[in-house]
């Protein structure tokens, strides 16, 4: 069996958090779909709340301290990313955006990403398409066609007309297919792509 | 002609200070120096560093408030006349937005005035609007640094330069004056924090590389320095451990460690570059900022060679965060009397014999150039090589025109 690494980013603020609940379900769906394709997923789930101070510090200082440095390395080396945020004031949570802001602008190029969001009512569901998707398009990530929004009501009913479980399965399948089709990522270093001086001089 | 006397003759590691030249309010008094006061304070700091026996004073170059040092060679030329021992340098000279022709002229002039007791460090500058104010584009930062420096070297080593590039108007038959002292240009460092291309550039030319790590963890500094060292060896300038390396750092000291923490904390908490982010505890753990007793500074800075290898120059930022002049002068005294003698002795004892103790002085560069047959003897310019006219011809023409 081959292996792929998946990083789950959850920007929920309260604990327990419905954002984390959705993130876990998207993770489970992705892991089982990968397993069905003979791929073992190495999963790391990151609660951005735990890194909130370090994220602000890095915004101000430019360098990552402590656990944040390790998480950024994991994200930049992941074969697939599941990113889930609560919707606050008509957009993604500020903490979620602050984390995305400190990633390198090329950190997610070509990287399979599955998007999820939670909110009080389904009126906010299009936020996924007017806020989150353009953000990851800008970063040139490979965003799964299906993204999943869960409102409070979606957690209440557990019958065959509730569309949430089916959406989660479909989204997990899409991400699993994208991850399976892609060569495993190798971590890239700061010095891997430095042009030689002749190239630098020629380009001047 | 004898090579000029360089003050730095003993073979020992260099310790000095650099000033960013920021105007920052003292948070404990509310006092903000005006530009004149700040410039004069920097001059006092530099002279005090010389009298205290530190090896290097380097000034930043900025073209936007709240920074005052826009004209480094004016400042350093004045200091050259008033100091006797200290090496005058820059941190950094903007190779991107300055015309390389003006850098060649101004720093050759400084080299002559300082009798070789100077070097300089190239940097790109990270303030976006400064680039368009000087007709450039920050997105071209690296190509500007590469092309401008290539031209600068030619202006110093060739008497007459024909040149065409992307960023500057072409030159035909241009001679930069004064020609470098004893026919040998100043030693050059390249400073960069995040761009391996600049480490590559420094390695290609066999120039020095200084990593100003004041806001960065030492692991990152070590990665950049070691990349430079490998490339230095690759380009045949010597073994990796012979590359010329400098580090930036910053400290605040009192004899009693707790007093240092209590006194510096309001400065740290309010300074534009430090405040309102990581706590002073976090920042001192993650970066070279060391607050405490002279012994704690010694312990911390003596350990850096374990990560970057034996290096040749350590610069400290002391006049930061709005500290008053009196405090900065006290910091210089503590550094010069209690810290540097111990650090220097430890570094000199630990360093293998084949590793240079310090960056090459002017006299050493002249000796090396002569040994390699590379010294360019300057021909007396009796006549302008464009018009063929001499000064006497011009005088005669002027007389004729005014008669």
XYZ file of C-alpha atoms in Angstrom:
607
model
C 0.000 0.000 0.000
C 1.224 3.467 -0.772
C 0.930 6.400 1.591
C -0.275 9.964 1.372
C -0.295 12.719 3.975
C -3.450 14.700 4.739
C -3.522 17.817 6.913
C -6.869 18.895 8.357
C -7.143 22.567 9.339
C -10.002 23.461 11.648
C -10.571 27.112 12.544
C -13.424 26.570 15.006
C -13.233 28.745 18.072
C -15.466 27.046 20.651
C -14.796 23.616 22.080
C -16.462 21.378 21.216
C -16.857 22.961 17.824
C -19.201 22.108 14.969
C -16.388 23.170 12.609
C -14.188 20.431 14.079
C -17.119 17.997 13.804
C -17.425 18.717 10.077
C -13.645 18.556 9.656
C -13.545 15.122 11.296
C -16.306 13.794 9.046
C -14.604 15.100 5.922
C -11.378 13.485 7.166
C -13.090 10.127 7.760
C -14.736 10.193 4.339
C -11.407 10.996 2.668
C -9.470 8.355 4.611
C -11.943 5.590 3.795
C -12.077 6.555 0.110
C -8.257 6.507 0.006
C -8.247 3.135 1.740
C -10.640 1.840 -0.941
C -7.942 2.825 -3.454
C -5.235 0.983 -1.540
C -3.737 4.118 -0.017
C -2.944 4.640 3.650
C -3.516 8.187 4.817
C -1.252 9.763 7.407
C -3.533 12.371 8.933
C -2.645 15.347 11.083
C -5.483 17.467 12.425
C -4.614 21.019 13.415
C -6.805 23.196 15.621
C -5.794 26.710 14.580
C -7.138 27.971 17.914
C -4.146 26.353 19.613
C -1.805 28.328 17.327
C -3.658 31.650 17.482
C -0.992 33.580 19.405
C 1.836 32.156 17.319
C -0.033 33.085 14.122
C -0.347 36.730 15.225
C 3.276 36.760 16.356
C 4.399 35.506 12.960
C 2.243 38.126 11.253
C 4.191 40.751 13.214
C 7.690 39.247 13.225
C 7.856 37.205 10.024
C 9.108 34.020 11.636
C 7.242 31.025 13.007
C 7.892 30.002 16.581
C 7.468 26.650 18.313
C 4.755 24.310 17.086
C 3.633 26.686 14.326
C 6.882 26.149 12.395
C 6.261 22.393 12.439
C 2.609 22.794 11.340
C 3.571 25.046 8.419
C 6.109 22.457 7.298
C 3.410 19.758 7.457
C 0.971 21.878 5.442
C 3.583 22.699 2.811
C 4.473 19.013 2.452
C 0.910 17.591 2.575
C -0.522 15.589 -0.333
C -3.986 16.922 0.459
C -5.518 19.541 2.717
C -8.953 19.727 4.287
C -9.642 23.320 5.353
C -12.721 24.092 7.434
C -13.734 27.423 8.939
C -16.733 28.904 10.686
C -18.395 31.750 8.819
C -18.088 34.971 10.805
C -19.588 38.272 9.608
C -20.139 37.133 6.024
C -16.717 35.536 5.509
C -14.127 33.049 6.784
C -12.930 33.465 10.370
C -10.136 36.007 10.792
C -7.957 33.337 12.396
C -8.382 31.143 9.317
C -7.340 33.962 6.970
C -4.439 34.950 9.243
C -3.112 31.399 9.008
C -3.464 31.327 5.229
C -1.717 34.726 5.070
C 1.442 33.441 6.731
C 1.822 30.526 4.318
C 4.180 31.221 1.436
C 2.337 32.420 -1.673
C 3.486 29.296 -3.547
C 2.907 26.907 -0.640
C -0.317 25.450 -2.028
C 0.279 25.550 -5.778
C -1.308 22.490 -7.370
C -2.198 21.052 -3.965
C -5.562 19.203 -3.642
C -7.737 21.106 -1.169
C -11.201 20.290 0.142
C -13.146 23.234 1.583
C -15.734 23.170 4.339
C -17.567 25.806 6.375
C -20.069 26.004 9.178
C -22.633 28.661 10.016
C -25.839 29.343 11.895
C -28.142 29.058 8.906
C -27.940 27.930 5.305
C -28.218 31.585 4.216
C -24.404 31.718 4.514
C -23.697 28.654 2.411
C -22.545 30.615 -0.656
C -19.678 32.063 1.386
C -17.776 28.966 0.328
C -18.024 30.098 -3.272
C -17.618 33.848 -2.966
C -14.925 33.910 -0.245
C -13.118 30.621 0.318
C -12.889 29.346 -3.243
C -11.411 32.588 -4.680
C -8.848 32.638 -1.853
C -7.589 29.179 -2.764
C -7.871 29.895 -6.470
C -5.556 32.864 -5.912
C -3.112 30.485 -4.220
C -3.447 28.210 -7.280
C -4.530 25.279 -5.158
C -6.433 22.438 -6.816
C -9.816 22.863 -5.117
C -12.314 19.969 -5.083
C -15.498 20.687 -7.031
C -17.668 19.843 -4.049
C -17.295 21.940 -0.939
C -19.409 21.308 2.129
C -21.411 23.776 4.175
C -23.046 22.621 7.415
C -25.645 24.816 9.159
C -26.906 24.112 12.647
C -30.003 22.395 11.247
C -27.932 19.940 9.266
C -26.732 18.296 12.463
C -30.286 17.778 13.741
C -31.886 15.429 11.270
C -30.501 12.024 10.500
C -32.802 10.777 7.777
C -32.448 9.908 4.114
C -33.559 13.367 2.962
C -30.708 15.145 4.859
C -28.172 15.927 2.137
C -25.156 16.494 4.444
C -23.865 12.896 4.817
C -24.060 12.325 1.056
C -22.264 15.615 0.401
C -19.518 14.690 2.840
C -19.049 11.303 1.128
C -18.943 12.883 -2.314
C -16.473 15.546 -1.189
C -14.253 12.920 0.454
C -14.318 10.850 -2.726
C -13.327 13.806 -4.866
C -10.402 14.717 -2.622
C -9.291 11.068 -2.415
C -9.294 10.799 -6.225
C -7.220 13.975 -6.577
C -4.751 12.865 -3.934
C -4.469 9.344 -5.358
C -3.789 10.680 -8.863
C -0.950 12.855 -7.674
C 2.625 11.823 -6.951
C 3.403 12.037 -3.230
C 4.832 15.418 -2.268
C 8.459 15.695 -1.365
C 9.277 18.441 1.097
C 11.006 21.330 -0.621
C 13.777 23.337 1.001
C 14.727 26.989 0.760
C 17.833 26.083 -1.218
C 16.404 23.519 -3.657
C 15.712 25.886 -6.534
C 18.432 28.515 -6.210
C 19.702 29.381 -9.686
C 23.465 29.249 -10.186
C 25.216 32.583 -10.429
C 25.633 32.229 -14.187
C 21.861 31.932 -14.487
C 21.379 34.912 -12.183
C 23.829 37.016 -14.169
C 22.307 35.910 -17.476
C 18.892 36.924 -16.262
C 20.010 40.366 -15.203
C 53.761 53.484 -3.410
C 53.280 51.724 -0.104
C 49.915 50.281 0.748
C 48.099 52.501 3.187
C 48.245 51.617 6.817
C 45.193 49.774 8.026
C 44.256 50.089 11.664
C 43.102 46.489 11.874
C 46.433 44.716 11.899
C 46.101 42.138 14.676
C 44.575 38.805 13.673
C 41.517 38.606 15.850
C 37.784 38.365 15.368
C 35.910 41.654 14.887
C 33.180 42.925 17.185
C 31.310 46.081 16.431
C 27.988 47.867 16.346
C 25.534 48.882 13.673
C 22.842 51.534 13.742
C 19.594 51.303 11.813
C 19.157 55.026 12.397
C 15.513 54.936 13.447
C 13.859 57.805 15.287
C 11.852 56.163 18.064
C 10.093 57.740 21.036
C 11.520 56.811 24.442
C 8.444 55.166 25.997
C 9.598 55.934 29.548
C 9.925 59.682 29.003
C 7.876 60.383 25.889
C 10.877 62.135 24.345
C 11.255 61.861 20.579
C 14.552 63.147 19.171
C 14.277 65.276 16.058
C 16.335 64.301 13.005
C 19.200 66.607 13.909
C 19.458 65.229 17.438
C 19.332 61.666 16.163
C 22.066 62.227 13.558
C 24.285 63.851 16.182
C 23.589 60.992 18.594
C 24.688 58.466 15.970
C 27.945 60.385 15.483
C 28.511 60.376 19.254
C 27.766 56.643 19.408
C 30.245 55.895 16.617
C 33.015 57.978 18.191
C 32.368 56.387 21.565
C 32.596 52.911 20.015
C 35.982 53.878 18.545
C 37.260 55.213 21.877
C 35.991 52.103 23.688
C 38.000 49.904 21.330
C 35.241 48.241 19.298
C 36.304 47.139 15.817
C 33.438 48.197 13.541
C 30.799 50.894 13.211
C 28.230 50.390 10.442
C 25.370 52.686 9.488
C 22.152 51.803 7.752
C 20.854 53.627 4.682
C 17.232 54.678 4.474
C 15.169 57.092 2.426
C 12.001 57.294 4.470
C 11.043 58.471 7.964
C 11.405 57.504 10.762
C 14.987 56.754 9.621
C 17.624 59.486 9.302
C 20.782 58.062 7.633
C 20.143 58.809 3.952
C 23.741 59.728 3.168
C 26.143 57.145 4.630
C 29.393 58.339 3.042
C 28.896 61.877 4.359
C 28.544 60.453 7.857
C 31.359 57.927 7.506
C 33.710 60.438 5.880
C 33.278 62.762 8.860
C 33.835 59.855 11.250
C 36.936 58.781 9.337
C 38.491 62.115 10.222
C 37.609 61.899 13.927
C 38.259 58.239 14.689
C 41.532 56.358 14.720
C 40.930 52.641 14.982
C 37.402 51.584 14.120
C 36.510 50.144 10.704
C 33.698 52.138 9.092
C 31.066 50.159 7.247
C 27.434 50.089 6.147
C 24.417 48.000 7.084
C 23.461 48.168 4.309
C 24.262 50.172 1.158
C 21.292 49.928 -1.197
C 22.598 48.222 -4.331
C 19.104 48.253 -5.862
C 17.973 51.867 -5.747
C 21.337 53.638 -5.764
C 23.037 54.238 -9.083
C 26.025 51.850 -9.021
C 28.121 54.612 -10.598
C 27.461 56.827 -7.584
C 28.256 53.953 -5.203
C 31.570 53.398 -7.018
C 32.454 57.080 -6.749
C 31.272 57.745 -3.217
C 32.804 54.664 -1.613
C 36.094 55.008 -3.485
C 36.204 58.569 -2.136
C 35.464 57.290 1.358
C 38.145 54.618 0.960
C 40.761 57.268 0.123
C 39.612 59.614 2.911
C 39.547 56.770 5.477
C 42.905 55.500 4.204
C 41.405 52.060 3.682
C 39.833 51.804 7.150
C 36.400 50.930 5.731
C 34.371 48.306 3.926
C 30.729 48.162 2.887
C 27.788 45.798 2.772
C 25.330 45.513 -0.074
C 21.651 45.106 0.698
C 18.440 45.385 -1.307
C 16.131 47.319 1.006
C 12.662 46.053 1.852
C 10.588 49.237 1.788
C 8.348 48.977 -1.280
C 7.811 52.679 -2.085
C 11.541 53.506 -1.943
C 11.993 51.590 -5.203
C 9.575 53.675 -7.328
C 10.831 56.884 -5.663
C 14.197 56.047 -7.212
C 12.747 54.815 -10.480
C 12.939 51.094 -9.724
C 10.576 48.181 -8.991
C 10.886 46.011 -5.876
C 9.917 42.949 -7.910
C 13.235 43.395 -9.726
C 15.154 43.458 -6.424
C 17.363 40.442 -7.102
C 18.124 41.234 -10.783
C 18.944 44.826 -9.746
C 21.313 43.593 -7.037
C 23.045 41.242 -9.496
C 23.412 43.663 -12.400
C 24.273 46.762 -10.378
C 26.943 44.971 -8.398
C 28.490 43.472 -11.541
C 28.787 47.024 -12.915
C 30.111 48.379 -9.608
C 32.963 45.848 -9.634
C 33.924 46.791 -13.180
C 33.921 50.496 -12.306
C 36.387 49.801 -9.495
C 38.664 47.385 -11.346
C 38.681 48.822 -14.893
C 39.879 52.358 -15.639
C 37.612 52.859 -18.627
C 34.248 51.108 -18.772
C 31.914 50.500 -21.713
C 28.728 48.956 -20.414
C 25.123 48.235 -21.323
C 22.545 46.660 -19.019
C 18.851 46.475 -18.338
C 18.425 48.970 -15.542
C 20.751 51.873 -16.110
C 21.567 54.172 -18.995
C 24.568 52.771 -20.944
C 28.125 53.937 -20.354
C 30.711 54.610 -23.030
C 34.265 55.424 -22.026
C 33.356 56.137 -18.405
C 35.987 56.405 -15.676
C 34.907 56.411 -12.045
C 37.059 58.642 -9.862
C 38.875 58.629 -7.543
C 40.399 55.313 -8.531
C 40.435 52.866 -5.565
C 43.157 53.316 -2.961
C 46.377 51.515 -4.029
C 44.438 50.132 -6.994
C 42.444 47.748 -4.786
C 38.688 48.231 -4.195
C 37.115 48.067 -0.724
C 36.120 44.700 0.712
C 32.428 44.014 0.126
C 29.887 42.089 2.183
C 26.447 41.062 1.002
C 23.627 41.072 3.504
C 20.452 39.083 3.082
C 18.045 37.447 5.501
C 15.833 35.329 3.277
C 17.270 35.228 -0.256
C 19.691 32.406 -1.059
C 20.397 34.149 -4.393
C 22.356 36.803 -2.474
C 24.332 34.156 -0.581
C 25.080 32.662 -4.016
C 26.227 36.075 -5.277
C 28.543 36.586 -2.289
C 29.971 33.091 -2.766
C 30.511 33.579 -6.521
C 32.690 36.646 -5.968
C 34.369 35.366 -2.802
C 32.920 38.365 -0.939
C 31.728 38.331 2.670
C 28.208 37.298 3.683
C 26.507 38.825 6.698
C 23.269 37.441 8.059
C 21.517 40.018 10.181
C 19.591 37.577 12.307
C 18.018 40.031 14.729
C 14.456 38.906 14.007
C 15.197 35.290 13.108
C 15.829 31.977 14.834
C 19.456 30.814 14.665
C 18.478 27.632 12.752
C 17.492 29.792 9.774
C 20.695 31.836 10.048
C 22.752 28.654 10.142
C 21.012 27.289 7.027
C 21.737 30.479 5.045
C 25.343 30.738 6.243
C 26.088 27.099 5.524
C 24.620 27.417 2.027
C 26.957 30.398 1.424
C 29.913 28.423 2.780
C 29.288 25.476 0.433
C 28.938 27.749 -2.584
C 32.077 29.705 -1.588
C 34.006 26.440 -1.737
C 32.252 25.440 -4.986
C 33.511 28.625 -6.664
C 37.073 27.893 -5.598
C 37.745 30.697 -3.118
C 38.867 28.306 -0.382
C 37.327 25.697 1.859
C 33.821 26.271 3.232
C 35.143 27.114 6.681
C 37.347 29.856 5.197
C 34.391 31.866 3.857
C 33.994 35.325 5.434
C 30.888 35.351 7.616
C 29.284 38.036 9.757
C 26.255 37.987 12.040
C 23.943 40.658 13.374
C 22.581 40.574 16.890
C 21.209 42.770 19.634
C 21.620 42.903 23.392
C 20.676 44.883 26.465
C 22.887 44.476 29.530
C 23.141 45.448 33.148
C 25.455 43.882 35.722
C 22.374 42.515 37.422
C 20.303 40.437 35.023
C 16.949 41.290 36.634
C 17.721 45.018 36.358
C 18.377 44.547 32.656
C 14.983 42.875 32.197
C 13.125 45.518 34.207
C 14.817 48.411 32.442
C 14.526 47.077 28.872
C 10.982 45.710 29.060
C 9.096 49.005 28.459
C 11.370 49.640 25.464
C 10.767 46.151 24.083
C 7.017 46.282 24.670
C 6.584 49.588 22.837
C 9.186 49.544 20.063
C 7.659 49.478 16.580
C 9.864 46.523 15.604
C 9.404 44.432 18.742
C 6.273 45.453 20.582
C 2.792 43.971 20.666
C 3.873 40.640 19.211
C 5.811 37.885 20.973
C 6.635 38.504 24.615
C 10.202 39.486 25.494
C 10.595 35.985 26.956
C 9.587 34.369 23.629
C 11.597 36.819 21.541
C 14.805 36.356 23.522
C 14.406 32.591 23.269
C 13.783 32.543 19.506
C 16.160 35.283 18.294
C 19.660 36.527 19.192
C 18.154 39.320 21.343
C 19.772 38.756 24.727
C 18.707 40.723 27.793
C 20.680 40.131 30.966
C 24.140 40.267 32.476
C 27.343 40.531 30.414
C 28.034 36.890 31.286
C 24.690 35.836 29.798
C 25.528 37.718 26.606
C 28.908 35.985 26.509
C 27.333 32.555 26.977
C 24.763 33.131 24.238
C 27.012 34.693 21.617
C 29.902 32.310 22.236
C 27.570 29.470 21.245
C 26.715 30.782 17.761
C 29.955 29.433 16.286
C 28.629 25.948 17.008
C 25.833 26.580 14.484
C 27.446 28.800 11.833
C 31.113 27.843 12.242
C 33.981 30.159 13.136
C 33.015 33.582 11.841
C 34.819 36.854 11.397
C 32.504 39.693 12.375
C 29.787 40.072 14.994
C 27.762 43.289 14.875
C 25.443 44.373 17.676
C 22.461 46.702 17.438
C 22.498 48.793 20.620
C 20.749 52.069 19.752
C 17.279 50.683 19.242
C 13.755 50.858 20.652
C 14.109 54.525 21.672
C 16.863 53.998 24.273
C 18.363 57.340 25.372
C 21.902 58.231 24.272
C 23.337 57.909 27.785
C 22.084 54.315 28.044
C 23.459 53.428 24.613
C 26.906 54.746 25.581
C 26.773 52.651 28.774
C 25.896 49.614 26.662
C 28.919 50.276 24.452
C 31.151 50.412 27.544
C 29.758 47.142 28.906
C 30.163 45.506 25.518
C 33.717 46.731 25.038
C 35.026 46.079 28.553
C 33.153 43.000 29.790
C 31.843 41.080 26.793
C 34.096 41.504 23.770
C 37.452 40.655 25.440
C 36.031 37.316 26.618
C 34.214 36.501 23.366
C 37.294 37.446 21.353
C 39.605 35.284 23.435
C 37.256 32.305 23.189
C 36.779 32.728 19.429
C 40.499 33.153 18.786
C 41.309 30.088 20.872
C 38.686 27.865 19.217
C 39.430 28.819 15.613
C 41.664 26.490 13.545
C 44.781 28.102 12.067
C 43.610 27.886 8.443
C 40.424 29.898 9.117
C 40.744 33.685 8.779
C 40.348 35.548 12.080
C 38.836 38.632 10.499
C 37.766 39.947 7.101
C 40.686 41.065 4.943
C 41.983 44.544 5.756
C 42.992 46.960 3.030
C 46.691 46.198 3.569
C 46.047 42.459 3.334
C 44.024 42.921 0.159
C 46.789 45.002 -1.399
C 49.383 42.385 -0.457
C 47.196 39.598 -1.883
C 46.538 41.519 -5.092
C 50.247 42.200 -5.564
C 51.100 38.574 -4.953
C 48.545 37.617 -7.605
C 49.808 40.310 -9.986
C 46.385 41.937 -10.023
C 47.199 45.432 -8.824
C 46.243 47.972 -11.374
C 48.764 50.792 -11.501
C 46.978 54.011 -12.198
C 48.237 56.012 -15.156
C 48.450 59.736 -14.499
C 45.522 61.271 -16.371
C 47.384 64.146 -18.014
C 44.543 64.767 -20.387
C 40.824 64.057 -20.535
C 40.660 60.891 -22.623
C 37.539 62.194 -24.411
C 38.694 65.610 -25.539
C 42.445 65.149 -25.230
C 42.499 68.445 -23.398
C 44.418 69.184 -20.229
C 43.411 71.461 -17.404
C 45.853 74.046 -18.801
C 44.081 73.931 -22.149
C 40.803 74.589 -20.378
C 42.350 77.476 -18.498
C 43.609 78.968 -21.734
C 40.172 78.526 -23.298
C 38.547 80.140 -20.300
C 40.972 83.043 -20.451
C 40.242 83.454 -24.139
C 36.489 83.467 -23.533
C 36.660 86.071 -20.801
C 39.182 88.371 -22.377
